[in-house]
PDB file of C-alpha atoms and ligand atoms in Angstrom:
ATOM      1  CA  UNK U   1       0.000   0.000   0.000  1.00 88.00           C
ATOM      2  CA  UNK U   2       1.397   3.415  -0.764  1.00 85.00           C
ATOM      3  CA  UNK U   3       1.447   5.846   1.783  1.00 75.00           C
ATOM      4  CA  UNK U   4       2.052   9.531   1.941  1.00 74.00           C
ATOM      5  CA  UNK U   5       3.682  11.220   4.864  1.00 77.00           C
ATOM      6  CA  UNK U   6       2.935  13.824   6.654  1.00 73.00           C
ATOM      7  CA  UNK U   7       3.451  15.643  10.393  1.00 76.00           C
ATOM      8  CA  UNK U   8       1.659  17.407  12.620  1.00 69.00           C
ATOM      9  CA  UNK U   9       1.332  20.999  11.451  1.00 74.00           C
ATOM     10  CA  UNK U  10       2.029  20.909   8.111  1.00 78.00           C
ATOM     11  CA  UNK U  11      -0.669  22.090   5.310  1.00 79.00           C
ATOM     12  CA  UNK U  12      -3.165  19.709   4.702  1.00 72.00           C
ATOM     13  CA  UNK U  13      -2.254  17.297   6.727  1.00 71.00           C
ATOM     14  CA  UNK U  14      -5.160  14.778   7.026  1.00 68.00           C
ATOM     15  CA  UNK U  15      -7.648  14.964   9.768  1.00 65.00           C
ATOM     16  CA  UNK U  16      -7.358  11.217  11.872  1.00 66.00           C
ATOM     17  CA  UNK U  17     -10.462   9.562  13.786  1.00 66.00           C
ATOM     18  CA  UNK U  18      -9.941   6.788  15.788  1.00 60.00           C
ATOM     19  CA  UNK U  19     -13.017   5.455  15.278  1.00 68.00           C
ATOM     20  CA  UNK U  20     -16.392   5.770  13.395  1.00 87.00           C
ATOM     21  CA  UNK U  21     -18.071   9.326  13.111  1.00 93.00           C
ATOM     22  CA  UNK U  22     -20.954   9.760  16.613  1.00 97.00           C
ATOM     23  CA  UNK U  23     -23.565  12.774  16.845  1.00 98.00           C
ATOM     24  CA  UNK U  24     -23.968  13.484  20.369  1.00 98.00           C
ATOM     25  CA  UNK U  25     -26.954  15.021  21.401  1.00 98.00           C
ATOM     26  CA  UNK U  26     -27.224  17.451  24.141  1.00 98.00           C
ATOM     27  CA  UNK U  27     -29.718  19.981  25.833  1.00 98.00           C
ATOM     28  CA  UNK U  28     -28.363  23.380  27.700  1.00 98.00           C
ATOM     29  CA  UNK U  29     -30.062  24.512  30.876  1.00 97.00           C
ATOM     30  CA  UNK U  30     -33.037  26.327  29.178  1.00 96.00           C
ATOM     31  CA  UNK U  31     -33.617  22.418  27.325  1.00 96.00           C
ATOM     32  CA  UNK U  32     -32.469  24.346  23.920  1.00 97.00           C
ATOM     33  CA  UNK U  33     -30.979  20.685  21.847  1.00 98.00           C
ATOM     34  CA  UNK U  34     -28.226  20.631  20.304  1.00 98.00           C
ATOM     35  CA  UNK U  35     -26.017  18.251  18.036  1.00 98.00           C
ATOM     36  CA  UNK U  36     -22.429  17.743  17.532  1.00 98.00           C
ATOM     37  CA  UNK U  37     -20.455  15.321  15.147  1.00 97.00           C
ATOM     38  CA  UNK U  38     -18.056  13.605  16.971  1.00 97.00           C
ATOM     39  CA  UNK U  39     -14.736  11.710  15.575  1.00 94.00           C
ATOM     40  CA  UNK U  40     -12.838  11.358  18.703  1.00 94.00           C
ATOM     41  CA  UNK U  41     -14.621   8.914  21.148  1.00 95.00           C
ATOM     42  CA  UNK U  42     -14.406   5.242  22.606  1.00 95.00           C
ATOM     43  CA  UNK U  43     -15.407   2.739  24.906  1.00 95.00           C
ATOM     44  CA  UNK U  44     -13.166   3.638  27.163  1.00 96.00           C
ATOM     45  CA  UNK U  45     -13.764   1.106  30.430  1.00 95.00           C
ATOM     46  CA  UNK U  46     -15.599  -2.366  31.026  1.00 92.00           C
ATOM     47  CA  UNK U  47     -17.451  -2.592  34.180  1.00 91.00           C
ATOM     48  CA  UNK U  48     -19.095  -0.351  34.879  1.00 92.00           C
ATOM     49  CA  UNK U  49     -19.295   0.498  30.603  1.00 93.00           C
ATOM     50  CA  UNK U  50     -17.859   3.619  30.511  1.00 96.00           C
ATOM     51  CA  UNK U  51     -17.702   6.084  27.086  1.00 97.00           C
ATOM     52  CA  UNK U  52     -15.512   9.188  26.698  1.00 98.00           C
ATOM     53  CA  UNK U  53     -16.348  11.749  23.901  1.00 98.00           C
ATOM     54  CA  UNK U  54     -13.219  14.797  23.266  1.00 97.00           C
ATOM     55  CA  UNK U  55     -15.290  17.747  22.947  1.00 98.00           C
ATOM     56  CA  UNK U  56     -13.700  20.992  22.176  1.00 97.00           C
ATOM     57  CA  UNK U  57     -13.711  23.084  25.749  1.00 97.00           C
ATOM     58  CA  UNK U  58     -11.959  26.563  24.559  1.00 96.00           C
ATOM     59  CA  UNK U  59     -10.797  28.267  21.889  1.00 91.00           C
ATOM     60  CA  UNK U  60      -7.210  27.948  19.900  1.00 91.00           C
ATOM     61  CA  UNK U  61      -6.753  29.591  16.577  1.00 87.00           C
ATOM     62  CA  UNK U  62      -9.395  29.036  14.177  1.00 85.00           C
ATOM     63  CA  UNK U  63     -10.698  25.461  14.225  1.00 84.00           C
ATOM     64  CA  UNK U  64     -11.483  25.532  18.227  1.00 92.00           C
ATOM     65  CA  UNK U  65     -14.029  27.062  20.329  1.00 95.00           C
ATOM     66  CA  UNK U  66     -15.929  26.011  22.546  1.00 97.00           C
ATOM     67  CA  UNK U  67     -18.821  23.526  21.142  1.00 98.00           C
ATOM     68  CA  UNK U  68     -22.272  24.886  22.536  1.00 98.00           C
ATOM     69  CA  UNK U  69     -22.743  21.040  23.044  1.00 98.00           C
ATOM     70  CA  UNK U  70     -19.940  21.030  25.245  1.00 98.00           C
ATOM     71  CA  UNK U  71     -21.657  23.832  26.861  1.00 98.00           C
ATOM     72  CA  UNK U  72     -24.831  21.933  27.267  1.00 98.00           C
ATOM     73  CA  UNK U  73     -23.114  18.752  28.296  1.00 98.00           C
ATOM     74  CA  UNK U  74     -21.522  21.245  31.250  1.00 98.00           C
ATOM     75  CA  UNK U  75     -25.362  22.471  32.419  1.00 98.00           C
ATOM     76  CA  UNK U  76     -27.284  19.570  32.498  1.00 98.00           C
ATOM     77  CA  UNK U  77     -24.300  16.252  33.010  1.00 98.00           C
ATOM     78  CA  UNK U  78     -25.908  14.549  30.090  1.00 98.00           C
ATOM     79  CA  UNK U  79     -25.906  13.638  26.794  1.00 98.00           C
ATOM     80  CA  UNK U  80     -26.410  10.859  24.276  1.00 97.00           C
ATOM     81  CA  UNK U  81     -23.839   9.276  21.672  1.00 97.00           C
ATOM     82  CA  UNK U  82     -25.887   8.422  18.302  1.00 96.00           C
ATOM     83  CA  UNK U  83     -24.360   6.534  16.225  1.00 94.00           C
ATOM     84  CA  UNK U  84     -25.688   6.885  12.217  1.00 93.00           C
ATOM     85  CA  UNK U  85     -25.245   4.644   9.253  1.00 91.00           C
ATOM     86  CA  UNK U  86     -24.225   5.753   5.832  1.00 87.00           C
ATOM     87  CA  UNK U  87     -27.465   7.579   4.900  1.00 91.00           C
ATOM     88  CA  UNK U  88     -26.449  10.368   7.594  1.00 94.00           C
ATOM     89  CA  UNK U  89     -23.343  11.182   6.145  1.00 92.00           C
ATOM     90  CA  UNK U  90     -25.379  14.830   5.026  1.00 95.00           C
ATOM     91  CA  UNK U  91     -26.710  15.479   8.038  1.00 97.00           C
ATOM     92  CA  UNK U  92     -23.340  14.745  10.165  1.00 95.00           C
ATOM     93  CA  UNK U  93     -21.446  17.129   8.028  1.00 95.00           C
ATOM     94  CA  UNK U  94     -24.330  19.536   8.793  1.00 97.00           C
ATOM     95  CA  UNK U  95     -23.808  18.733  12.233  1.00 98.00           C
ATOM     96  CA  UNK U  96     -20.158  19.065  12.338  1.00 97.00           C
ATOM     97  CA  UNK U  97     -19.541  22.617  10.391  1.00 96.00           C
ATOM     98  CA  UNK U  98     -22.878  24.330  12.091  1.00 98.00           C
ATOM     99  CA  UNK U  99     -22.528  25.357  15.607  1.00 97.00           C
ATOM    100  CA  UNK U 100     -24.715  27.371  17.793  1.00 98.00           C
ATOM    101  CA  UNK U 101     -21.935  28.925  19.696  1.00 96.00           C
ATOM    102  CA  UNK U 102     -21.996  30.951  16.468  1.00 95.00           C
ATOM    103  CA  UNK U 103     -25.514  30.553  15.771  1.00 97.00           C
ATOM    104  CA  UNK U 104     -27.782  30.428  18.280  1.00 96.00           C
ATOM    105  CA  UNK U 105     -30.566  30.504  15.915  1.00 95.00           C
ATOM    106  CA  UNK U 106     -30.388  27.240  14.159  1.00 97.00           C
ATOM    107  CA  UNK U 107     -32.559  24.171  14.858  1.00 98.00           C
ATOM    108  CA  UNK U 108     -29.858  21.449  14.417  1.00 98.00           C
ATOM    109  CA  UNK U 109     -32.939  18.608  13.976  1.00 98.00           C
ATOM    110  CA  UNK U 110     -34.600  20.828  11.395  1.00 98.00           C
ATOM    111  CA  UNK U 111     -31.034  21.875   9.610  1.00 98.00           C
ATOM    112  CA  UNK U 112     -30.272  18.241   9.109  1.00 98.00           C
ATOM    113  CA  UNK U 113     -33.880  16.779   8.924  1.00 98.00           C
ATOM    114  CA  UNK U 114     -33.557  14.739  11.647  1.00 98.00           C
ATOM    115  CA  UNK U 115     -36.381  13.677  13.965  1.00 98.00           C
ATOM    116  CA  UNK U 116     -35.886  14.248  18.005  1.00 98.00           C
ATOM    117  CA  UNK U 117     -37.075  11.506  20.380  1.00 96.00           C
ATOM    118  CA  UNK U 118     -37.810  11.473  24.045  1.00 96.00           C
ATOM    119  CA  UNK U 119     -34.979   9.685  25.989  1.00 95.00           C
ATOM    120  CA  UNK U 120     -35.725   6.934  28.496  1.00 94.00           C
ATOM    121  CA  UNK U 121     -33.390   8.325  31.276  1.00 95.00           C
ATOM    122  CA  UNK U 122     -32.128  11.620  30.218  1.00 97.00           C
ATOM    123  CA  UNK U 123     -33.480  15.233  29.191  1.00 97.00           C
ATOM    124  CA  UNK U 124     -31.073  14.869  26.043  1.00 97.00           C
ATOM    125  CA  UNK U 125     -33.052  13.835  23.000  1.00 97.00           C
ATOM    126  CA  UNK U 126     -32.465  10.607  21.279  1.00 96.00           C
ATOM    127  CA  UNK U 127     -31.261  11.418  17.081  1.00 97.00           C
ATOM    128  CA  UNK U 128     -34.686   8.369  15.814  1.00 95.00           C
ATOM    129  CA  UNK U 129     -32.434   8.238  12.377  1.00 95.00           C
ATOM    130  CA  UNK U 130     -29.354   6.879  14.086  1.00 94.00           C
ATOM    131  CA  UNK U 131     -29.645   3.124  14.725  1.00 92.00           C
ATOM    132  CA  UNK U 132     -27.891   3.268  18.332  1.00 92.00           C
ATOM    133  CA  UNK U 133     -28.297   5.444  20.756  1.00 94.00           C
ATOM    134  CA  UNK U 134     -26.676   5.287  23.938  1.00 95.00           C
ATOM    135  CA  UNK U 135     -28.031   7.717  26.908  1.00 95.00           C
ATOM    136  CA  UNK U 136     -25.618   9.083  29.126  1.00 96.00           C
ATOM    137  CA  UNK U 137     -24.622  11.042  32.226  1.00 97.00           C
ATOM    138  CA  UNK U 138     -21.244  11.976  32.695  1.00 98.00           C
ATOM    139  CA  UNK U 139     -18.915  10.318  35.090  1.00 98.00           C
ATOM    140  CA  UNK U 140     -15.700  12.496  34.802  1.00 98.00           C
ATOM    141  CA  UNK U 141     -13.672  14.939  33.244  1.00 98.00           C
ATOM    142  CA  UNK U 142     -10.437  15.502  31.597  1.00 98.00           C
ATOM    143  CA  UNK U 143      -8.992  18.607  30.933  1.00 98.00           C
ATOM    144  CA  UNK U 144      -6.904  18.687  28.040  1.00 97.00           C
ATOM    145  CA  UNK U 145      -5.488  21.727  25.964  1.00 95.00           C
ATOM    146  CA  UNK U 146      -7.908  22.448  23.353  1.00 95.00           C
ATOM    147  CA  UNK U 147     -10.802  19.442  23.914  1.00 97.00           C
ATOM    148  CA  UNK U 148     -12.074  18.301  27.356  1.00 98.00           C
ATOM    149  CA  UNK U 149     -12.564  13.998  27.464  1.00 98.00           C
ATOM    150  CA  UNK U 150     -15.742  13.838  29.013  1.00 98.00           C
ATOM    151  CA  UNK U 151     -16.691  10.277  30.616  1.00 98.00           C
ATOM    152  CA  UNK U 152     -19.832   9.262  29.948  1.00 97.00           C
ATOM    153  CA  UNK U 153     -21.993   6.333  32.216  1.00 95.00           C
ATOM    154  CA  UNK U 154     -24.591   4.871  29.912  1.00 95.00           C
ATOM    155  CA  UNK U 155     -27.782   4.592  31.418  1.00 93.00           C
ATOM    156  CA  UNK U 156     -29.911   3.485  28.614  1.00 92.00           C
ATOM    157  CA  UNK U 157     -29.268   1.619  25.072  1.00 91.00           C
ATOM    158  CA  UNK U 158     -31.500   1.714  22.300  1.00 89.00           C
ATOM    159  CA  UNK U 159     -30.623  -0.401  19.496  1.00 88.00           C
ATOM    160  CA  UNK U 160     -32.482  -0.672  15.973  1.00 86.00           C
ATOM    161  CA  UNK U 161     -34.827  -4.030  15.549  1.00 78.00           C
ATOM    162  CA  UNK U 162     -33.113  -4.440  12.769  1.00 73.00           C
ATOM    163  CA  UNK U 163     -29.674  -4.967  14.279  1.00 71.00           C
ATOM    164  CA  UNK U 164     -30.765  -6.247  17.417  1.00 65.00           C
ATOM    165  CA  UNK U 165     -31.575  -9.497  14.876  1.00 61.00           C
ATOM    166  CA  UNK U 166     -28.673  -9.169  13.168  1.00 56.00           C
ATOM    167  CA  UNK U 167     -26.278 -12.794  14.386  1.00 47.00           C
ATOM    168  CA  UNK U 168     -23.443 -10.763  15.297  1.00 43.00           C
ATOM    169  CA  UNK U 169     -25.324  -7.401  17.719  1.00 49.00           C
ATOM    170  CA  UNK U 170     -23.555  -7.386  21.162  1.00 52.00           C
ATOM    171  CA  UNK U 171     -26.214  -7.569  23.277  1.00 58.00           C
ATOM    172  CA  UNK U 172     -25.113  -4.409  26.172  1.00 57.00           C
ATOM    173  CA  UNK U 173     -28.128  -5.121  28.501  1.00 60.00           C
ATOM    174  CA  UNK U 174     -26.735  -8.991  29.033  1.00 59.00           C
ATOM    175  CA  UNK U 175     -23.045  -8.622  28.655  1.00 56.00           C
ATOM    176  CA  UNK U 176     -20.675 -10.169  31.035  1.00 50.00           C
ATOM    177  CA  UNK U 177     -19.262  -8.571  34.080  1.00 48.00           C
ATOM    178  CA  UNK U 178     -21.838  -5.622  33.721  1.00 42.00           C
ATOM    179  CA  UNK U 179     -21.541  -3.077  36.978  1.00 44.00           C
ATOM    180  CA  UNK U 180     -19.188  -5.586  38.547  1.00 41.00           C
TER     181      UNK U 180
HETATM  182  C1  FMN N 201     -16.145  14.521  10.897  1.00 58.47           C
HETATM  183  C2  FMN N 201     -16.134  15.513  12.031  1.00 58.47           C
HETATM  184  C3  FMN N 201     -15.597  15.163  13.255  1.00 58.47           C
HETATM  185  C4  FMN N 201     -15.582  16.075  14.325  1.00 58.47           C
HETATM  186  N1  FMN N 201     -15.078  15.683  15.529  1.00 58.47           N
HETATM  187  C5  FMN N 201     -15.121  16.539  16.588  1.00 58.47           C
HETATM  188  C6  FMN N 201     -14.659  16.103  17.877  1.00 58.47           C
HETATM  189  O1  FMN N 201     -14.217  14.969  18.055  1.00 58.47           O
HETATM  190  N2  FMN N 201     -14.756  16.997  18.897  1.00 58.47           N
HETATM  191  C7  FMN N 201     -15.247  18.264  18.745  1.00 58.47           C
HETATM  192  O2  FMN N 201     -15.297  19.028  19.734  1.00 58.47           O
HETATM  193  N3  FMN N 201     -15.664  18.695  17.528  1.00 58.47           N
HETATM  194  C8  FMN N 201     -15.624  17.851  16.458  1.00 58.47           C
HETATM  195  N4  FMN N 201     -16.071  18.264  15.221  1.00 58.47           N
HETATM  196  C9  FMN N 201     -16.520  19.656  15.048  1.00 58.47           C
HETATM  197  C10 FMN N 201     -17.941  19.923  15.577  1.00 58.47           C
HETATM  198  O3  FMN N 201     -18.822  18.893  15.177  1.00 58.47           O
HETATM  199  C11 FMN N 201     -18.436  21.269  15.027  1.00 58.47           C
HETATM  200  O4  FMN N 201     -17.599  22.301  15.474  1.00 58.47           O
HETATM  201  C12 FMN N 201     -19.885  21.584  15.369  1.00 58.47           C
HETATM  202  O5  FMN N 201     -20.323  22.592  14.496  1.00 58.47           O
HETATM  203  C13 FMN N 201     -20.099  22.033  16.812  1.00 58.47           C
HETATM  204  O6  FMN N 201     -21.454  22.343  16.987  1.00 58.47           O
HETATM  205  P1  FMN N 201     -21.989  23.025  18.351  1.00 58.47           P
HETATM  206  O7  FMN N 201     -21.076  24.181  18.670  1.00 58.47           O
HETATM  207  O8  FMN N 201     -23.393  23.481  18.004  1.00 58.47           O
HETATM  208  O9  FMN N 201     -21.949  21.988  19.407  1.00 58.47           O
HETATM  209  C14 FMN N 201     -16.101  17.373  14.146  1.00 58.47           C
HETATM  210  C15 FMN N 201     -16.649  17.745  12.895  1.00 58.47           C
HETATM  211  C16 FMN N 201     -16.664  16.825  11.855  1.00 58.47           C
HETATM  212  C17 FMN N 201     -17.259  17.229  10.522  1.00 58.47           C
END
């Protein structure tokens, strides 16, 4: 495989994930939503399950500020991590270059004609499109220079019929060593 090189700082260096693409879902104090793409996240512990999301937590030239879902993460200790299938790829890139920290006045659902659902366990709304869902409150915090690592605790899963029949689903609510 051919492979170009390139280091950190240099002009157009790629952008690296270390996973798939997540929307997370968040409400601020007032219960305005909002919804922010999300590259950088994992499972990040077993038992209990524990998630962490790196969400931008202050500003640094021009590509970080503070993410207003970061802000609503901060007033209300929740949020959820959607996770979409190929058909979203629109609305995540609507998601991820839109941000009410600069305007206040956008609907994220309606931008990116998605449809908000009620969460079981958390004020956050649940994104119906994406086919997981996980609801959760946060556990702990990492300061970093640019992005905080927020901890997440799942407290609900939601899981589309569809995969939940699929041979291969991981099946959260039964797995092993849960809350040891
Ligand atoms: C593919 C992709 C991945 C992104 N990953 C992150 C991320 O991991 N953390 C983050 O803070 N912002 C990330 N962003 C940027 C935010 O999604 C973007 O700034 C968004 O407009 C913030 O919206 P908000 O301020 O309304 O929360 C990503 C954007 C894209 C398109």
């Amino acid at each position: 495989m051919q492979k170009r090189i390139s280091f950190p700082g240099d002009a157009g260096a790629p952008p690296f994930y270390p996973g798939s693409i997540v929307m997370i879902s968040a409400v601020d104090g007032r219960g305005r939503a909002d919804i922010c793409t999300v590259g950088a996240w994992s499972l990040v512990n077993g038992a209990p399950r524990l998630f962490g999301i790196a969400m931008c937590a202050r500003s640094s030239g021009t590509s970080y500020w503070k993410r207003y879902t970061t802000t609503c993460i901060e007033e209300t200790g929740e949020f959820v991590i959607n996770i979409p299938d190929v058909t979203l790829q629109r609305a995540w890139e609507l998601c991820g270059s839109v941000s009410l920290a600069q305007q206040p006045d956008v609907d994220k659902f309606e931008l990116a004609g998605l449809t908000a659902v009620r969460a079981a366990r958390v004020g956050a709304p649940l994104i119906d499109e994406c086919p997981v869902n996980i609801e959760c409150r946060v556990h702990s915090r990492l300061t970093l220079p640019t992005h905080d690592w927020i901890v997440g605790e799942p407290v609900a899963f939601h899981t589309a019929a569809a995969l939940a029949n699929e041979e291969k689903t991981f099946d959260w609510e039964r797995a092993p060593r849960w809350r040891d």
